[in-house]
Short mmCIF file of C-alpha atoms and ligand atoms in Angstrom, two decimals:
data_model
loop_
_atom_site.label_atom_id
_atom_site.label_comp_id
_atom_site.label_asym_id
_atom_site.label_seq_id
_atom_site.Cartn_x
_atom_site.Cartn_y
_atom_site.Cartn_z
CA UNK A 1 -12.18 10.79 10.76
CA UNK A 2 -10.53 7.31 9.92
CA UNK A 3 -7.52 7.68 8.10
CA UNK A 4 -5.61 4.68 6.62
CA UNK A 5 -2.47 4.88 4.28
CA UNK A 6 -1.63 2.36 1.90
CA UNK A 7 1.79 1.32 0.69
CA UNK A 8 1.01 -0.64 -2.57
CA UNK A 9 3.59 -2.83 -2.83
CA UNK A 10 4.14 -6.39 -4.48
CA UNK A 11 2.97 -5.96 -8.20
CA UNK A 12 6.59 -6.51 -9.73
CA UNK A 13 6.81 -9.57 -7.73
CA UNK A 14 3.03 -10.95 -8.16
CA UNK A 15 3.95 -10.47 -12.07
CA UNK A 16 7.36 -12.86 -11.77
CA UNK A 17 5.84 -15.19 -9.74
CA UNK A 18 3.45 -15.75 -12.90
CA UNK A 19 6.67 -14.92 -15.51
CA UNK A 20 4.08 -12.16 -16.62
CA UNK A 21 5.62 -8.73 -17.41
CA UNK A 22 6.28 -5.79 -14.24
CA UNK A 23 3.49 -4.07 -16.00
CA UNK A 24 1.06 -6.88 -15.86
CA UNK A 25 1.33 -6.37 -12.24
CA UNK A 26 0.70 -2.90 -11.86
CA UNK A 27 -2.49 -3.49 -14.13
CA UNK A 28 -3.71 -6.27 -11.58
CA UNK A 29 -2.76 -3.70 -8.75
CA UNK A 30 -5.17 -1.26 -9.93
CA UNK A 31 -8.04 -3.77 -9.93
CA UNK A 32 -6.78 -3.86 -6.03
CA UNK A 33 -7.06 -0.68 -5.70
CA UNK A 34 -10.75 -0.54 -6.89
CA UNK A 35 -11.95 -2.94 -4.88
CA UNK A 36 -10.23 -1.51 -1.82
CA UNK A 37 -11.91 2.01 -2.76
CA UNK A 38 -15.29 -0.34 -2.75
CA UNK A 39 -14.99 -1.82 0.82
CA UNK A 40 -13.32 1.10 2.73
CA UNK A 41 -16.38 3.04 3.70
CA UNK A 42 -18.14 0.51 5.28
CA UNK A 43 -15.35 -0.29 7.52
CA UNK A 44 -15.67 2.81 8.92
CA UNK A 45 -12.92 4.47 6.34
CA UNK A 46 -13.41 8.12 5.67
CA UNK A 47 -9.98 8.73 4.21
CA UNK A 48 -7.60 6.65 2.42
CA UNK A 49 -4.23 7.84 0.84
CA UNK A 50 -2.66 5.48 -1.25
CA UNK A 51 1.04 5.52 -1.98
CA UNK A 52 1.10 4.77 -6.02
CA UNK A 53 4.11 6.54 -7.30
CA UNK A 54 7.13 7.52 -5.36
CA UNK A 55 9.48 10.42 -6.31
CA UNK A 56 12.38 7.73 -6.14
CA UNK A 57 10.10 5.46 -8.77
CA UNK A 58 11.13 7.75 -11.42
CA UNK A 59 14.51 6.08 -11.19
CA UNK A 60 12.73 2.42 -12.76
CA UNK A 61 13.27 1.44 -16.61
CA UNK A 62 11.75 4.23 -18.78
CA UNK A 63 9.67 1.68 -19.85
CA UNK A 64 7.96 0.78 -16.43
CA UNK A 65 7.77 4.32 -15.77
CA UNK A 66 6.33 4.78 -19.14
CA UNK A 67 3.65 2.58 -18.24
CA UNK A 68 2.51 3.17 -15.17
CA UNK A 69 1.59 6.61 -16.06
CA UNK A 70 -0.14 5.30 -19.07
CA UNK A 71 -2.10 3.24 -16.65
CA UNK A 72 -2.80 6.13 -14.76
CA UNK A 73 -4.24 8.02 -17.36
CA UNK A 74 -6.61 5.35 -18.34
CA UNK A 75 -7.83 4.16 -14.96
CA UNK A 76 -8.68 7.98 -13.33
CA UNK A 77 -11.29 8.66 -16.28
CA UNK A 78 -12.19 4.98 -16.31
CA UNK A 79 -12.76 5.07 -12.40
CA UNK A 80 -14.93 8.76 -12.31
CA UNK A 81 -18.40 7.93 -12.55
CA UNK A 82 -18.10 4.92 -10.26
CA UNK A 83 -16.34 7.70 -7.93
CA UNK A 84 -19.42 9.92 -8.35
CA UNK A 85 -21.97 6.44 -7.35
CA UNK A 86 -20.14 5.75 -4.52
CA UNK A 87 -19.74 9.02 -3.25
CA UNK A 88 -15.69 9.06 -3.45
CA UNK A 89 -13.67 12.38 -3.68
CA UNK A 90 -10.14 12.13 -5.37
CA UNK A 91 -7.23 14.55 -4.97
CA UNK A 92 -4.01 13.96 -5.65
CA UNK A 93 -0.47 14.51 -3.29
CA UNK A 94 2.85 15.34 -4.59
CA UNK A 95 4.85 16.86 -7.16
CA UNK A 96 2.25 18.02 -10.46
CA UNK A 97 4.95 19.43 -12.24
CA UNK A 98 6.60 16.72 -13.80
CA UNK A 99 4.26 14.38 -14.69
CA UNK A 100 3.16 13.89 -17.82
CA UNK A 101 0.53 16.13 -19.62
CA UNK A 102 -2.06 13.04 -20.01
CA UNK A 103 -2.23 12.11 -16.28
CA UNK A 104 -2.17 15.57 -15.06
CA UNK A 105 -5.00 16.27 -17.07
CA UNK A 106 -6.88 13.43 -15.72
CA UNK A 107 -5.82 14.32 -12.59
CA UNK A 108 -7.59 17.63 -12.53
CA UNK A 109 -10.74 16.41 -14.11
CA UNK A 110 -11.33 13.83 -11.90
CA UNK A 111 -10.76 16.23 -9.11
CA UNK A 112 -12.87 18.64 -10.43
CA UNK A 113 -15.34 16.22 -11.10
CA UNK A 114 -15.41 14.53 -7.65
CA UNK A 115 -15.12 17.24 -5.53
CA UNK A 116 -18.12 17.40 -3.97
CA UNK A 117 -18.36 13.90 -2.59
CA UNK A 118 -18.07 13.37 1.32
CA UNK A 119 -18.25 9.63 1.81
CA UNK A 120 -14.61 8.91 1.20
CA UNK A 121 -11.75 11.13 0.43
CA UNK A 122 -9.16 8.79 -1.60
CA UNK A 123 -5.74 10.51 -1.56
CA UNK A 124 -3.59 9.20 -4.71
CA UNK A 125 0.01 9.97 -3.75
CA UNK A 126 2.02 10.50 -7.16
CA UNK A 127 5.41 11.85 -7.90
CA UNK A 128 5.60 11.38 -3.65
CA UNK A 129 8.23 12.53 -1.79
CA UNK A 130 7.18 13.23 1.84
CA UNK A 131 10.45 14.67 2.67
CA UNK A 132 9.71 16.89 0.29
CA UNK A 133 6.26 17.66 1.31
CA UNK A 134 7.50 18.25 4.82
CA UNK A 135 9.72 20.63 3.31
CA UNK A 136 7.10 22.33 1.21
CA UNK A 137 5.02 22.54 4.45
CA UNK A 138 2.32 20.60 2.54
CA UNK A 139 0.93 17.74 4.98
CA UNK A 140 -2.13 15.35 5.00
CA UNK A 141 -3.75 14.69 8.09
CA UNK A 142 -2.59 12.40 10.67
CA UNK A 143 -2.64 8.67 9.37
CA UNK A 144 -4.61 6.36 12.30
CA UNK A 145 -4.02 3.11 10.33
CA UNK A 146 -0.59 2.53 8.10
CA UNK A 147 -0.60 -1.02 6.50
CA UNK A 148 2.01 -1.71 3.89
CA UNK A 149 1.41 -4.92 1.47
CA UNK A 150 4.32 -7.73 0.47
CA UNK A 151 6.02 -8.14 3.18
CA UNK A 152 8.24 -5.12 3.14
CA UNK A 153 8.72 -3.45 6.59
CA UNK A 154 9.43 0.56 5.99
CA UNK A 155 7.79 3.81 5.35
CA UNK A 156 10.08 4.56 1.67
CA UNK A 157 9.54 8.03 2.10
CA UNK A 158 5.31 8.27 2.45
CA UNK A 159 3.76 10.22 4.96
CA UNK A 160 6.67 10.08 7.67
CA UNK A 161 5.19 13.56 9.24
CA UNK A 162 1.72 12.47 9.21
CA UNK A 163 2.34 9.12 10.76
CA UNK A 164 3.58 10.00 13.81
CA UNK A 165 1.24 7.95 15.93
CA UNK A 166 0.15 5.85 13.26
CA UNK A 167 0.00 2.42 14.35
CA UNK A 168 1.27 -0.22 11.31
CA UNK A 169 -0.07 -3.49 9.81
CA UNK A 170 1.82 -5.45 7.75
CA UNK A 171 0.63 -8.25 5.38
CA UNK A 172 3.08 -10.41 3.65
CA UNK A 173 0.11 -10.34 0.88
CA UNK A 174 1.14 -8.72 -2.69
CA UNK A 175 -0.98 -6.22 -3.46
CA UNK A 176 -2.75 -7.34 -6.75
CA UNK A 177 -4.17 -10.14 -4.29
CA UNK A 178 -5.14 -7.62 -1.80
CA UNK A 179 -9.19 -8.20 -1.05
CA UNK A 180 -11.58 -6.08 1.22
CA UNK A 181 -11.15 -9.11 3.71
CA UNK A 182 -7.45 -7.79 4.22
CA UNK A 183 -8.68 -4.37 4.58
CA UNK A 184 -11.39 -5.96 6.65
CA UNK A 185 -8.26 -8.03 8.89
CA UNK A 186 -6.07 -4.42 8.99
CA UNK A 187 -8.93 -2.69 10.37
CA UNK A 188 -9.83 -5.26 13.14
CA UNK A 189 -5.87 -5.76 13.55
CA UNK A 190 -6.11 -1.72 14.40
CA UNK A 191 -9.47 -1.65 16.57
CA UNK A 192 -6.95 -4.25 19.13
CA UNK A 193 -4.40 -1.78 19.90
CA UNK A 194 -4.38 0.59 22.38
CA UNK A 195 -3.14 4.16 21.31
CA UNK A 196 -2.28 6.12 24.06
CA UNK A 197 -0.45 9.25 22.21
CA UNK A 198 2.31 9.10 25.18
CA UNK A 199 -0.60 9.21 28.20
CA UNK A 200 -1.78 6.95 30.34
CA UNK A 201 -4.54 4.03 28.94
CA UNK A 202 -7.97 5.72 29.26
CA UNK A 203 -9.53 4.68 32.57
CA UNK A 204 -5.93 4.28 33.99
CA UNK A 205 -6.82 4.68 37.50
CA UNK A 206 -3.54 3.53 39.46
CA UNK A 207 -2.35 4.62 42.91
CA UNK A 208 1.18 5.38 42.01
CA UNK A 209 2.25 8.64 40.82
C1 IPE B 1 4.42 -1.27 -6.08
O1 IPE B 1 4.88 -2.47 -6.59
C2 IPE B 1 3.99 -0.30 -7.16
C3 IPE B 1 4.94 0.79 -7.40
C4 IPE B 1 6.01 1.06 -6.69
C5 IPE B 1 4.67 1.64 -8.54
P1 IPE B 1 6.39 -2.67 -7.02
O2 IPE B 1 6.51 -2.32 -8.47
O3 IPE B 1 7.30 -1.95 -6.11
O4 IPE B 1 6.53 -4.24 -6.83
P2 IPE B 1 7.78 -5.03 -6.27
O5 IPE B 1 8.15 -4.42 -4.94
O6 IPE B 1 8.86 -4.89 -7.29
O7 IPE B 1 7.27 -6.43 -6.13
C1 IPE B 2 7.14 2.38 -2.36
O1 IPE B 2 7.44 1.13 -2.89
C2 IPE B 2 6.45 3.20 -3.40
C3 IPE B 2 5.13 2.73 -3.82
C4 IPE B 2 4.50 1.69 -3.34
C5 IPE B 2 4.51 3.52 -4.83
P1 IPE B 2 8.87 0.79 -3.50
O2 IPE B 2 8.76 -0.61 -3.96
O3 IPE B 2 9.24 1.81 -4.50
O4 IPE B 2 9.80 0.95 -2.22
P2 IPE B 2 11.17 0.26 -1.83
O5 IPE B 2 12.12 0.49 -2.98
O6 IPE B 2 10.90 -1.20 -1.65
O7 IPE B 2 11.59 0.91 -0.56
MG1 MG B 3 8.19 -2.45 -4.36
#
């Protein structure tokens, strides 16, 4: 197993840079997230959670809010039969119960629908709170590979259980321009480091105790 995590951050700010609307952004971002889903496997990715709505999102203009989950409902139907070619399970993590009937429905068909594939198992993290999920004793697997996107330096509440000996990449690159060559860099950025899980480097062969 290869798990990376993905904090999707940057679309309000790729959309002011171009005086385009917040939810210009988000639209952009999931393009990102598409092609992203595209390159993972063959960089070795079998899992890939994706941070898309926060718990503490719900606190944005009712309009943003608004639509981001009508994005959301659009792009999970949109996005299931190129799940199915490619061989991509989704499932969803978080809170179901307050989102809105139209992505919850698309939520379960898609999962329904894609449950079967093995070649990559794309967690969408929605109505997120993983203090909440630590609470609820509901946990993802361990995260190898964390990378968070714009520049931003902090875990806002996603996977903080699960990342425990995560090691982090951080690209000051907004996430609507995030390309599988960043996913490409993060992943070769990761195969550098030595994880050692609080041991000794494999092969450590010393003469001191
Ligand atoms: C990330 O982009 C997407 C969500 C949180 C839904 P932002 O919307 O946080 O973009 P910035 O941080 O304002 O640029
Ligand atoms: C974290 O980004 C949530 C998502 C990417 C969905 P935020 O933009 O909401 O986080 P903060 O406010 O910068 O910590
Ligand atoms: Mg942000």
């Amino acid at each position: 197993m290869f798990h990376v995590a993905i904090i999707m951050d940057g679309n309000g700010r790729w959309a002011s840079q171009r005086s385009l609307p917040r939810l210009a952004g988000h639209r952009e971002g999931a393009e990102a997230l598409r092609r992203t889903v595209q390159a993972a496997p063959g960089l070795g990715v079998t899992d890939l959670t994706v941070y898309a709505f926060s718990s503490d999102n719900w606190s944005r203009p009712v309009s943003e809010v608004n639509g981001l989950m009508r994005l959301l409902a659009r792009f999970l139907p949109a996005e299931t039969s190129r799940c199915l070619e490619n061989g991509v399970r989704v499932s969803a993590i978080g809170r179901r119960d307050r989102l809105p009937g139209p992505v919850l429905r698309a939520l379960d068909a898609i999962e329904f629908q894609t449950r079967a594939q093995q070649r990559l198992h794309l967690r969408v993290a929605l109505d997120y709170s993983s203090r909440d999920r630590i609470r609820a004793g509901d946990l993802a697997p361990d995260v190898d590979l964390m990378i968070r996107t714009a520049g931003e330096q902090r875990l806002s509440d996603f996977l903080l259980w699960e990342a425990a000996y995560a090691e982090f990449h951080f690209t000051q690159r907004l996430w609507p321009d995030f390309q599988g060559a960043d996913l490409a860099a993060a992943v070769a950025d990761f195969n550098r480091r030595q994880r050692r899980f609080g041991g000794l480097p494999a092969g450590y062969c010393g003469i001191h105790a």
